XYZ file of C-alpha atoms in Angstrom:
369
model
C 50.707 100.837 84.833
C 51.564 97.201 84.085
C 50.925 97.719 80.345
C 53.560 100.467 80.368
C 55.941 98.104 82.150
C 55.506 95.579 79.316
C 56.171 98.362 76.830
C 59.420 99.443 78.468
C 60.499 95.863 79.192
C 60.299 94.985 75.486
C 62.163 98.162 74.527
C 64.855 97.580 77.156
C 65.378 93.966 76.102
C 65.848 95.107 72.493
C 68.902 97.199 73.429
C 72.017 95.740 71.850
C 73.998 95.071 75.058
C 71.105 94.160 77.352
C 70.747 90.404 77.684
C 68.639 88.604 80.268
C 71.181 88.901 83.092
C 71.906 92.606 82.542
C 68.171 93.254 82.186
C 67.547 91.686 85.584
C 70.371 93.718 87.154
C 68.812 96.910 85.810
C 65.269 96.264 87.027
C 66.506 95.142 90.455
C 68.501 98.357 90.805
C 65.917 100.815 89.487
C 62.746 98.972 90.494
C 61.175 98.632 87.060
C 61.946 98.496 83.357
C 60.404 101.937 82.954
C 62.715 103.477 85.564
C 65.723 101.637 84.131
C 64.888 103.026 80.689
C 64.777 106.566 82.056
C 67.704 106.483 84.494
C 70.227 103.773 83.574
C 72.177 105.814 81.047
C 73.009 108.460 83.657
C 73.165 106.253 86.741
C 74.788 103.073 85.402
C 77.608 103.333 87.951
C 75.125 102.123 90.581
C 75.386 98.647 89.064
C 78.574 96.667 89.511
C 79.905 95.250 86.262
C 77.920 97.569 83.968
C 79.904 100.059 81.910
C 78.946 102.980 79.693
C 79.078 100.788 76.589
C 76.471 98.408 78.046
C 73.876 101.148 78.550
C 74.717 103.180 75.415
C 71.719 101.889 73.437
C 69.170 102.518 76.205
C 66.867 105.378 75.267
C 66.958 104.632 71.538
C 63.513 105.670 70.261
C 63.568 102.926 67.620
C 63.185 100.376 70.415
C 60.095 102.186 71.712
C 58.579 102.062 68.218
C 59.368 98.352 68.036
C 57.834 97.747 71.477
C 54.611 99.462 70.434
C 54.320 97.254 67.331
C 55.119 94.161 69.370
C 52.383 94.897 71.911
C 49.839 95.373 69.112
C 50.900 92.127 67.422
C 50.590 90.178 70.681
C 47.167 91.643 71.435
C 45.904 90.858 67.938
C 47.179 87.240 68.057
C 46.191 86.347 71.642
C 49.804 86.137 72.796
C 50.342 86.646 76.503
C 53.483 88.474 77.623
C 55.007 87.367 80.928
C 57.761 89.296 82.677
C 60.349 87.766 84.982
C 60.703 90.680 87.414
C 56.921 90.721 87.861
C 57.152 87.047 88.956
C 55.043 85.900 86.009
C 57.385 83.166 84.769
C 56.955 79.503 85.788
C 58.324 79.192 89.314
C 61.215 76.807 88.606
C 62.321 78.730 85.517
C 62.318 81.944 87.517
C 64.965 80.431 89.841
C 67.518 80.218 87.016
C 70.074 83.039 86.997
C 69.807 83.339 83.203
C 66.016 82.993 82.992
C 64.443 84.968 80.129
C 63.480 88.527 80.975
C 60.363 88.149 78.824
C 58.411 85.058 77.816
C 55.731 85.100 75.105
C 52.964 82.519 75.496
C 50.183 81.213 73.299
C 47.684 78.954 75.031
C 47.501 78.182 78.733
C 48.606 75.555 81.229
C 48.231 74.971 84.947
C 51.464 76.225 86.477
C 51.117 74.054 89.594
C 50.984 70.817 87.545
C 54.340 68.940 87.602
C 56.379 69.243 84.408
C 58.708 66.759 82.741
C 61.042 67.748 79.914
C 61.623 65.000 77.345
C 64.127 65.616 74.550
C 66.181 63.817 71.947
C 67.458 63.542 68.414
C 65.594 64.463 65.251
C 66.703 61.070 63.912
C 64.532 58.973 66.193
C 64.842 55.188 65.963
C 62.279 52.471 66.717
C 64.020 52.053 70.086
C 63.341 55.661 71.063
C 59.779 55.570 69.763
C 59.011 52.415 71.762
C 60.441 53.955 74.925
C 58.217 57.042 74.604
C 55.149 54.884 73.960
C 55.893 52.716 77.013
C 56.600 55.707 79.222
C 53.307 57.450 78.442
C 51.377 54.223 78.832
C 52.958 53.513 82.228
C 52.433 57.100 83.423
C 48.928 57.628 82.036
C 47.323 57.637 85.510
C 49.723 60.375 86.685
C 49.163 64.104 86.370
C 51.947 65.975 84.552
C 52.744 68.332 81.687
C 55.320 67.267 79.105
C 57.806 69.820 77.776
C 59.786 69.563 74.541
C 61.040 71.655 71.640
C 58.638 70.971 68.724
C 61.505 69.648 66.560
C 61.132 66.600 64.351
C 61.924 63.181 65.788
C 61.787 62.738 69.567
C 60.215 66.162 70.280
C 57.399 65.589 67.804
C 56.755 62.113 69.207
C 56.578 63.484 72.764
C 54.015 66.133 71.812
C 51.949 63.629 69.826
C 51.950 61.015 72.585
C 50.984 63.706 75.077
C 47.933 64.519 72.977
C 47.129 60.822 72.510
C 47.303 60.174 76.266
C 45.504 63.437 77.107
C 48.447 65.108 78.801
C 48.964 68.863 78.362
C 52.188 69.616 76.530
C 54.370 72.723 76.272
C 56.364 73.357 73.090
C 59.307 75.728 73.564
C 60.079 77.553 70.313
C 63.424 78.843 69.045
C 61.860 81.774 67.176
C 59.061 84.323 67.330
C 55.376 83.698 66.655
C 55.480 85.036 63.097
C 57.279 81.822 62.177
C 56.817 78.115 62.779
C 59.836 75.857 62.449
C 59.806 73.242 61.162
C 56.840 74.070 58.943
C 55.885 70.366 58.937
C 54.837 70.742 62.570
C 52.336 73.560 61.996
C 49.318 71.263 62.322
C 50.861 69.709 65.435
C 51.292 73.160 67.005
C 47.621 73.878 66.339
C 46.603 70.582 67.948
C 48.742 71.335 70.998
C 46.716 74.508 71.533
C 43.391 72.791 70.797
C 44.130 70.088 73.378
C 44.918 72.499 76.208
C 48.654 72.834 75.659
C 50.867 75.825 75.162
C 53.553 77.337 72.909
C 56.155 79.544 74.570
C 59.183 81.481 73.366
C 61.558 84.125 74.678
C 61.973 85.581 71.191
C 59.973 88.545 69.934
C 57.480 87.952 67.132
C 59.839 88.925 64.304
C 62.793 86.796 65.431
C 63.658 84.120 62.848
C 64.734 80.550 63.753
C 68.483 81.262 63.604
C 70.901 78.481 64.485
C 72.101 79.991 67.773
C 68.522 80.301 69.050
C 68.156 76.550 69.486
C 70.829 76.174 72.168
C 69.424 79.260 73.899
C 65.955 77.687 73.732
C 67.232 74.500 75.386
C 67.919 76.259 78.701
C 64.185 77.008 78.999
C 63.335 73.358 78.305
C 65.744 72.369 81.087
C 64.858 75.159 83.499
C 61.085 74.830 83.466
C 61.033 71.244 84.816
C 62.492 69.478 87.854
C 63.462 66.505 85.626
C 64.730 66.082 82.078
C 64.685 62.783 80.176
C 67.114 62.398 77.252
C 65.762 59.641 75.012
C 68.273 59.421 72.162
C 71.083 61.740 71.107
C 74.428 61.515 69.368
C 77.760 62.944 70.512
C 77.396 66.697 70.799
C 73.682 66.633 69.968
C 71.457 69.520 71.018
C 69.931 67.388 73.764
C 73.350 67.135 75.412
C 73.217 70.909 75.888
C 69.749 70.583 77.443
C 71.170 68.024 79.884
C 74.092 70.367 80.643
C 71.697 73.219 81.453
C 69.626 70.892 83.655
C 72.771 69.853 85.548
C 73.752 73.510 86.001
C 70.297 74.201 87.445
C 70.671 71.217 89.807
C 67.786 69.343 88.167
C 67.500 65.587 87.727
C 68.582 64.202 84.362
C 67.702 60.712 83.120
C 69.143 59.143 79.978
C 68.116 56.073 78.019
C 71.206 53.877 77.547
C 71.773 51.983 74.325
C 74.328 49.962 72.378
C 77.717 51.646 72.085
C 77.539 51.023 68.328
C 74.269 52.963 67.936
C 75.137 56.564 66.966
C 71.980 57.997 68.561
C 72.640 56.285 71.883
C 76.235 57.455 72.198
C 75.310 60.859 73.646
C 73.106 59.220 76.292
C 75.801 56.690 77.141
C 78.333 59.490 77.583
C 75.987 61.443 79.874
C 75.622 58.344 82.039
C 79.334 57.518 81.934
C 80.303 61.028 83.063
C 77.678 60.943 85.804
C 75.646 63.688 84.133
C 72.520 61.535 83.968
C 70.895 58.623 85.763
C 70.640 55.518 83.599
C 67.076 54.398 82.883
C 66.937 50.675 83.635
C 63.180 50.045 83.653
C 60.100 52.132 82.914
C 58.783 51.165 86.344
C 61.881 52.523 88.108
C 61.802 55.730 86.049
C 58.147 56.392 86.846
C 58.837 55.765 90.543
C 61.889 58.057 90.582
C 59.821 60.817 88.985
C 57.487 60.550 91.960
C 54.541 59.063 90.096
C 52.388 56.560 91.955
C 51.245 53.141 90.763
C 52.775 52.984 87.280
C 50.785 50.769 84.965
C 52.490 47.435 84.400
C 52.933 46.359 80.822
C 53.360 42.788 79.648
C 56.623 42.336 77.776
C 57.931 45.731 78.863
C 60.840 47.141 76.855
C 62.965 47.332 79.991
C 61.607 44.513 82.198
C 62.310 44.276 85.900
C 63.590 40.934 87.162
C 63.205 39.951 90.800
C 65.948 37.356 90.537
C 69.396 38.748 91.266
C 71.648 39.356 88.303
C 74.912 37.398 88.403
C 77.584 39.983 89.192
C 81.236 39.748 88.279
C 83.760 39.846 91.109
C 84.547 43.554 90.540
C 80.852 44.444 90.284
C 80.114 42.549 93.508
C 82.890 44.360 95.432
C 81.727 47.834 94.328
C 78.054 46.983 94.843
C 78.719 45.681 98.382
C 80.553 48.890 99.369
C 77.756 51.082 97.972
C 75.090 48.998 99.708
C 76.870 49.340 103.049
C 77.474 53.104 102.550
C 74.339 54.758 101.115
C 75.044 57.832 98.957
C 78.789 57.273 99.103
C 80.822 59.674 96.953
C 83.090 58.530 94.129
C 86.208 59.642 96.041
C 85.194 57.729 99.163
C 84.241 54.712 97.079
C 87.624 54.779 95.368
C 89.382 54.965 98.738
C 87.244 52.189 100.253
C 87.809 49.855 97.296
C 91.466 50.855 96.824
C 90.766 51.293 93.118
C 91.269 54.424 90.970
C 88.070 56.340 90.270
C 88.511 56.084 86.483
C 88.424 52.280 86.838
C 85.337 52.393 89.058
C 83.161 54.532 86.735
C 82.688 51.813 84.059
C 81.697 49.357 86.817
C 79.180 51.897 88.158
C 77.677 52.225 84.670
C 77.367 48.429 84.426
C 75.636 48.292 87.823
C 73.265 51.106 86.776
C 72.376 49.230 83.602
C 71.712 46.128 85.709
C 69.373 48.168 87.906
C 71.540 47.624 90.986
C 72.783 51.161 91.604
C 71.348 54.663 91.366
C 73.544 57.752 90.921
C 72.897 61.266 92.221
C 74.330 64.697 91.491
C 77.726 65.260 93.072
C 78.879 61.754 92.071
C 77.062 59.962 94.862
C 75.709 56.427 94.615
C 73.114 54.269 96.338
C 72.204 50.591 95.996
C 68.669 49.907 94.765
């Protein structure tokens, strides 16, 4: 029975050495969590890379007791349990090698609707707030679900603007459903559910919002969507890790550039500089690159598009001309063609991206716009 599979999946995932990847190895080998629970301790040699220590905690009756309580809690609180090996996870997330074995969900969303992850610092500035406002206004005629992490700052703004513009929104939590962090966002979480959105977490109901959970949570934010937008973040901010996960999953990453003196733009600038994100030059271009049709024009847009050609410096003109003549040229080929070291070319590429003249792709490839 499927209900029994949930029961054994929860118990198996509670075992001390069984993370998401080992869990998936076990169920692929034995066919189900129930069979893995019964057989893995004796037959672990069937799985390459799994030793006796890894399976030592399987069969612990305490985990079965916990699983029974967890099932009752979820049933009482209208929490849906989705299992990866039963193909119940969102399709894109399921493709990730380290996708969660179990996902707990409160509320519902249409899985086929396109998703966009939008993340950033808790210390949002007026610049970041204005960008989010302009983005939702420009994209209001498009159908999509926003995804963020229910933190203060950028995340909170994304969820609130989603509600304002009648877009479903998914909040990915870094803890179980017995908690709500930060507590200030409790009313927001309730509104998300009331307006047709969803709260999801990989953590069981009793799991507290420990520090390490937040980075772990970020891989779900990155994995669930084909595109991630980083609005504002400092050096080493949590959103940088979300961008790193998105790059690992071969997803598109966009970053909002800012002044090099602004601490909460420095992380975005670094992502762009190291070719880990595409620079956002105009809202119109961003909406088009996301595949949305007919973005709404806004008078006095924050990032206006000029039809007149920007005056390029000599170095910018040389690099731009080569890229224009060789669509999707790689950095190495560009360096060879221009007879200039790649480390000298990268700052010029960033300048051209900021001018809206060049678009970068994964694998350090470039194309003239």
